Short mmCIF file of C-alpha atoms in Angstrom, two decimals:
data_model
loop_
_atom_site.label_atom_id
_atom_site.label_comp_id
_atom_site.label_asym_id
_atom_site.label_seq_id
_atom_site.Cartn_x
_atom_site.Cartn_y
_atom_site.Cartn_z
CA MET P 1 104.70 88.26 94.89
CA LYS P 2 105.73 88.26 91.24
CA TYR P 3 103.46 87.90 88.26
CA LYS P 4 103.81 86.48 84.77
CA ILE P 5 102.14 88.32 81.91
CA ILE P 6 100.19 85.79 79.88
CA LYS P 7 99.26 87.94 76.91
CA HIS P 8 101.80 90.31 75.33
CA PRO P 9 101.71 93.20 74.95
CA LEU P 10 99.51 93.86 77.97
CA HIS P 11 97.77 97.22 77.84
CA ILE P 12 96.12 98.53 81.01
CA ALA P 13 94.13 101.76 80.62
CA ILE P 14 93.41 103.76 83.76
CA ASP P 15 91.11 106.76 83.60
CA GLY P 16 89.42 108.95 86.17
CA PRO P 17 88.93 112.49 87.44
CA VAL P 18 91.61 114.63 89.07
CA ALA P 19 92.99 113.27 92.36
CA SER P 20 91.26 109.91 91.98
CA GLY P 21 94.64 108.25 92.49
CA LYS P 22 95.55 107.44 88.89
CA GLY P 23 99.23 108.36 89.13
CA THR P 24 99.88 106.75 92.50
CA ILE P 25 98.07 103.55 91.58
CA SER P 26 99.66 103.31 88.12
CA ALA P 27 103.16 103.72 89.57
CA LEU P 28 102.58 101.07 92.24
CA LEU P 29 100.99 98.69 89.74
CA SER P 30 103.98 99.22 87.46
CA LEU P 31 106.32 98.12 90.23
CA ARG P 32 104.21 95.08 91.06
CA LEU P 33 103.94 93.91 87.45
CA GLY P 34 107.32 95.12 86.17
CA ILE P 35 105.90 96.97 83.17
CA ILE P 36 106.12 100.60 82.05
CA TYR P 37 103.90 103.35 83.46
CA ILE P 38 103.08 106.25 81.12
CA TYR P 39 101.76 109.54 82.53
CA THR P 40 99.92 111.04 79.57
CA GLY P 41 98.63 114.05 81.50
CA GLY P 42 102.22 115.20 81.85
CA MET P 43 102.32 115.91 78.13
CA TYR P 44 99.43 118.37 78.30
CA ARG P 45 100.86 119.94 81.43
CA ALA P 46 104.24 120.40 79.74
CA LEU P 47 102.53 122.24 76.88
CA ALA P 48 100.64 124.37 79.41
CA LEU P 49 103.92 125.21 81.14
CA SER P 50 105.50 126.22 77.84
CA CYS P 51 102.52 128.46 77.04
CA LEU P 52 102.75 130.18 80.43
CA ARG P 53 106.51 130.66 80.16
CA ASN P 54 106.16 132.20 76.71
CA GLN P 55 103.04 134.24 77.47
CA VAL P 56 100.95 132.35 74.91
CA THR P 57 97.24 132.97 75.35
CA THR P 58 95.63 129.55 75.79
CA ALA P 59 92.33 130.84 74.40
CA ASN P 60 94.03 131.35 71.04
CA GLU P 61 94.16 127.87 69.46
CA THR P 62 96.41 129.01 66.61
CA ASP P 63 99.03 130.35 69.03
CA VAL P 64 98.89 127.21 71.18
CA LEU P 65 99.38 124.97 68.14
CA ALA P 66 102.27 127.15 67.00
CA GLN P 67 103.85 126.77 70.43
CA LEU P 68 103.36 122.99 70.29
CA GLN P 69 105.27 122.86 67.01
CA LYS P 70 108.21 124.75 68.55
CA ILE P 71 108.78 122.50 71.54
CA SER P 72 109.82 118.98 72.35
CA ILE P 73 107.82 117.00 74.93
CA THR P 74 109.18 113.61 75.87
CA LEU P 75 108.40 111.07 78.54
CA SER P 76 110.92 108.78 80.17
CA PRO P 77 108.81 105.87 81.38
CA LYS P 78 110.80 103.22 83.16
CA VAL P 79 110.55 100.75 85.98
CA ASN P 80 112.91 101.88 88.73
CA GLY P 81 112.86 102.40 92.47
CA ASP P 82 109.72 104.50 92.44
CA SER P 83 108.51 103.64 88.93
CA SER P 84 108.47 107.32 88.05
CA CYS P 85 107.48 108.64 84.65
CA LEU P 86 109.62 111.70 84.03
CA VAL P 87 108.39 114.53 81.81
CA PHE P 88 110.84 116.60 79.78
CA LEU P 89 110.21 119.93 78.04
CA ASN P 90 112.93 120.73 75.52
CA GLY P 91 115.22 118.37 77.42
CA GLU P 92 114.48 119.94 80.82
CA ASP P 93 113.03 117.73 83.53
CA VAL P 94 109.79 119.50 84.48
CA THR P 95 108.18 116.56 86.29
CA HIS P 96 107.78 118.42 89.56
CA GLU P 97 107.07 121.88 88.17
CA ILE P 98 104.07 120.70 86.16
CA LYS P 99 102.36 119.48 89.34
CA LYS P 100 101.86 123.05 90.60
CA PRO P 101 98.27 124.38 90.79
CA ASN P 102 98.72 127.03 88.07
CA ILE P 103 99.79 124.34 85.60
CA ALA P 104 96.92 122.08 86.67
CA GLN P 105 94.51 124.93 85.96
CA THR P 106 96.02 125.73 82.56
CA ALA P 107 96.39 122.16 81.25
CA PRO P 108 92.65 121.64 80.58
CA LEU P 109 92.61 124.77 78.42
CA VAL P 110 95.21 123.38 76.01
CA ALA P 111 93.93 119.80 76.34
CA LYS P 112 90.51 120.71 74.94
CA ILE P 113 91.98 121.87 71.61
CA PRO P 114 91.21 119.14 69.03
CA GLU P 115 94.49 119.37 67.12
CA VAL P 116 96.48 119.26 70.35
CA ARG P 117 94.68 116.09 71.43
CA LYS P 118 95.19 114.50 68.03
CA HIS P 119 98.92 115.20 68.19
CA MET P 120 99.27 113.88 71.75
CA VAL P 121 97.21 110.74 71.15
CA LEU P 122 99.44 109.72 68.25
CA LEU P 123 102.53 110.13 70.44
CA GLN P 124 100.94 108.13 73.26
CA GLN P 125 99.90 105.30 70.96
CA GLN P 126 103.44 105.13 69.60
CA LEU P 127 104.78 104.75 73.15
CA ALA P 128 102.51 101.75 73.70
CA LYS P 129 103.17 100.08 70.36
CA ASN P 130 104.35 96.48 70.88
CA THR P 131 105.04 97.28 74.54
CA SER P 132 103.26 96.27 77.75
CA VAL P 133 102.16 99.48 79.45
CA ILE P 134 100.02 100.95 82.19
CA MET P 135 98.76 104.21 80.76
CA GLU P 136 96.72 106.70 82.77
CA GLY P 137 94.82 109.80 81.84
CA ARG P 138 91.29 110.82 80.94
CA ASP P 139 90.77 109.44 77.44
CA ILE P 140 92.90 106.30 77.52
CA SER P 141 90.07 103.76 77.36
CA LEU P 142 88.08 105.86 74.91
CA ARG P 143 90.70 107.09 72.48
CA VAL P 144 94.33 106.18 73.16
CA LEU P 145 94.08 102.45 73.92
CA PRO P 146 90.54 101.47 72.89
CA ASP P 147 91.61 97.82 72.64
CA ALA P 148 93.27 97.65 76.06
CA GLN P 149 92.71 94.25 77.71
CA LEU P 150 91.83 95.90 81.02
CA LYS P 151 90.15 99.27 81.37
CA VAL P 152 89.83 100.74 84.85
CA TYR P 153 87.95 103.86 85.87
CA LEU P 154 89.23 105.09 89.23
CA ASP P 155 86.84 107.31 91.12
CA ALA P 156 86.47 108.97 94.51
CA SER P 157 84.13 111.47 96.13
CA ILE P 158 84.80 115.18 95.77
CA VAL P 159 85.50 115.30 99.51
CA GLU P 160 88.18 112.63 99.23
CA ARG P 161 89.74 114.15 96.14
CA ALA P 162 89.85 117.64 97.64
CA GLN P 163 91.66 116.24 100.67
CA ARG P 164 94.24 114.58 98.42
CA LEU P 165 94.84 117.77 96.45
CA PHE P 166 95.15 119.76 99.66
CA LEU P 167 97.77 117.36 101.06
CA LEU P 168 99.67 117.37 97.76
CA TRP P 169 99.83 121.17 97.68
CA GLN P 170 100.89 121.28 101.33
CA LYS P 171 103.71 118.87 100.52
CA GLN P 172 104.80 121.23 97.75
CA GLY P 173 104.84 124.14 100.20
CA ILE P 174 101.84 125.84 98.62
CA SER P 175 99.59 127.79 100.98
CA THR P 176 95.99 126.80 100.33
CA SER P 177 92.82 125.47 101.94
CA ILE P 178 90.53 122.49 101.63
CA GLU P 179 87.91 124.74 100.05
CA ASP P 180 90.43 125.93 97.43
CA ALA P 181 91.22 122.30 96.64
CA ARG P 182 87.53 121.39 96.40
CA LEU P 183 86.85 124.25 94.01
CA ALA P 184 89.91 123.35 91.92
CA ALA P 185 88.74 119.73 91.65
CA LYS P 186 85.22 120.77 90.64
CA GLU P 187 86.57 123.20 88.04
CA ARG P 188 88.83 120.52 86.56
CA ASP P 189 85.93 118.05 86.46
CA ALA P 190 83.83 120.59 84.57
CA HIS P 191 86.59 121.12 82.00
CA ASP P 192 87.27 117.42 81.54
CA GLN P 193 83.66 116.30 81.27
CA SER P 194 82.37 119.09 79.04
CA ARG P 195 85.08 119.43 76.40
CA SER P 196 83.85 118.66 72.89
CA VAL P 197 86.68 116.26 72.02
CA ASP P 198 87.25 113.05 73.99
CA PRO P 199 85.66 114.17 77.27
CA LEU P 200 86.28 112.25 80.48
CA GLN P 201 83.75 109.42 80.68
CA LYS P 202 83.35 105.86 81.88
CA THR P 203 83.39 103.64 78.83
CA PRO P 204 80.91 100.73 78.89
CA ASP P 205 83.71 98.17 79.16
CA ALA P 206 85.60 99.95 81.97
CA GLN P 207 85.60 98.47 85.47
CA VAL P 208 84.96 101.08 88.14
CA VAL P 209 87.04 101.09 91.31
CA GLN P 210 85.78 103.50 93.97
CA THR P 211 88.86 104.42 95.99
CA ASP P 212 87.27 106.24 98.95
CA GLY P 213 88.72 104.89 102.19
CA MET P 214 91.06 102.51 100.36
CA LYS P 215 94.81 102.44 100.80
CA PRO P 216 96.82 102.54 97.55
CA ASP P 217 97.99 98.95 97.98
CA GLU P 218 94.38 97.83 98.38
CA VAL P 219 93.44 99.50 95.11
CA VAL P 220 96.39 97.85 93.37
CA ASP P 221 95.36 94.47 94.81
CA ALA P 222 91.86 94.97 93.40
CA ILE P 223 93.24 95.67 89.93
CA ILE P 224 95.62 92.72 90.09
CA ASN P 225 92.71 90.46 91.03
CA LYS P 226 90.85 91.65 87.95
CA LEU P 227 93.89 90.87 85.78
CA ILE P 228 94.13 87.38 87.25
CA ALA P 229 90.39 86.77 86.83
CA GLN P 230 90.67 87.73 83.15
CA LYS P 231 93.67 85.39 82.79
CA LEU P 232 95.92 88.26 81.69
CA ILE P 233 98.51 87.57 84.40
CA GLU P 234 99.25 84.76 86.82
CA PRO P 235 101.26 84.56 90.08
CA VAL P 236 104.65 82.90 89.85
#
């Protein structure tokens, strides 16, 4: 089924903890609606990758900011066969490399730096300017797109999220365990929820979708129903 966007530009903000399904759901929703999907977390991960490659200590904010000024981080959001959002570091496609566990562990350390967040938020807002987008991350509803017409907070139990991380790492050929995945998810939650600037939180106007036991298409259907109910889109 195809859908007509009633109000342009349509901004859909999707937030949630690690492995709650944000990326998968955003990509599928992008295909269903025919609008751009923007993976904001990829920007922080690209910076983390650059810091690791150049042996920049992430605890040193001055060094991290200096590294940020030296590099180019770009996203290539587009609607294609898999609605991928590619991440480029100095022109190099690092989309797959930044999904590795060591990058996931380092990203929160650079993401908590206030000046880094300020820089990234401005870039993300520019991407959405006058354009219909589905943007996912951890501060989209709160900071990046505070006026988004639909704000969704995707959630899932720690058991479910650990299983998803474990399967993702297995697919990448990384030897790990469910317990490692559970600990990684809990550590990331602690970083995201406790940082002083724009911590992960459910905003009062966000609609919570608990994804435990739901197939991705079922989650997308639930979001589409919310869009229809708010008269933001209509079937055609």
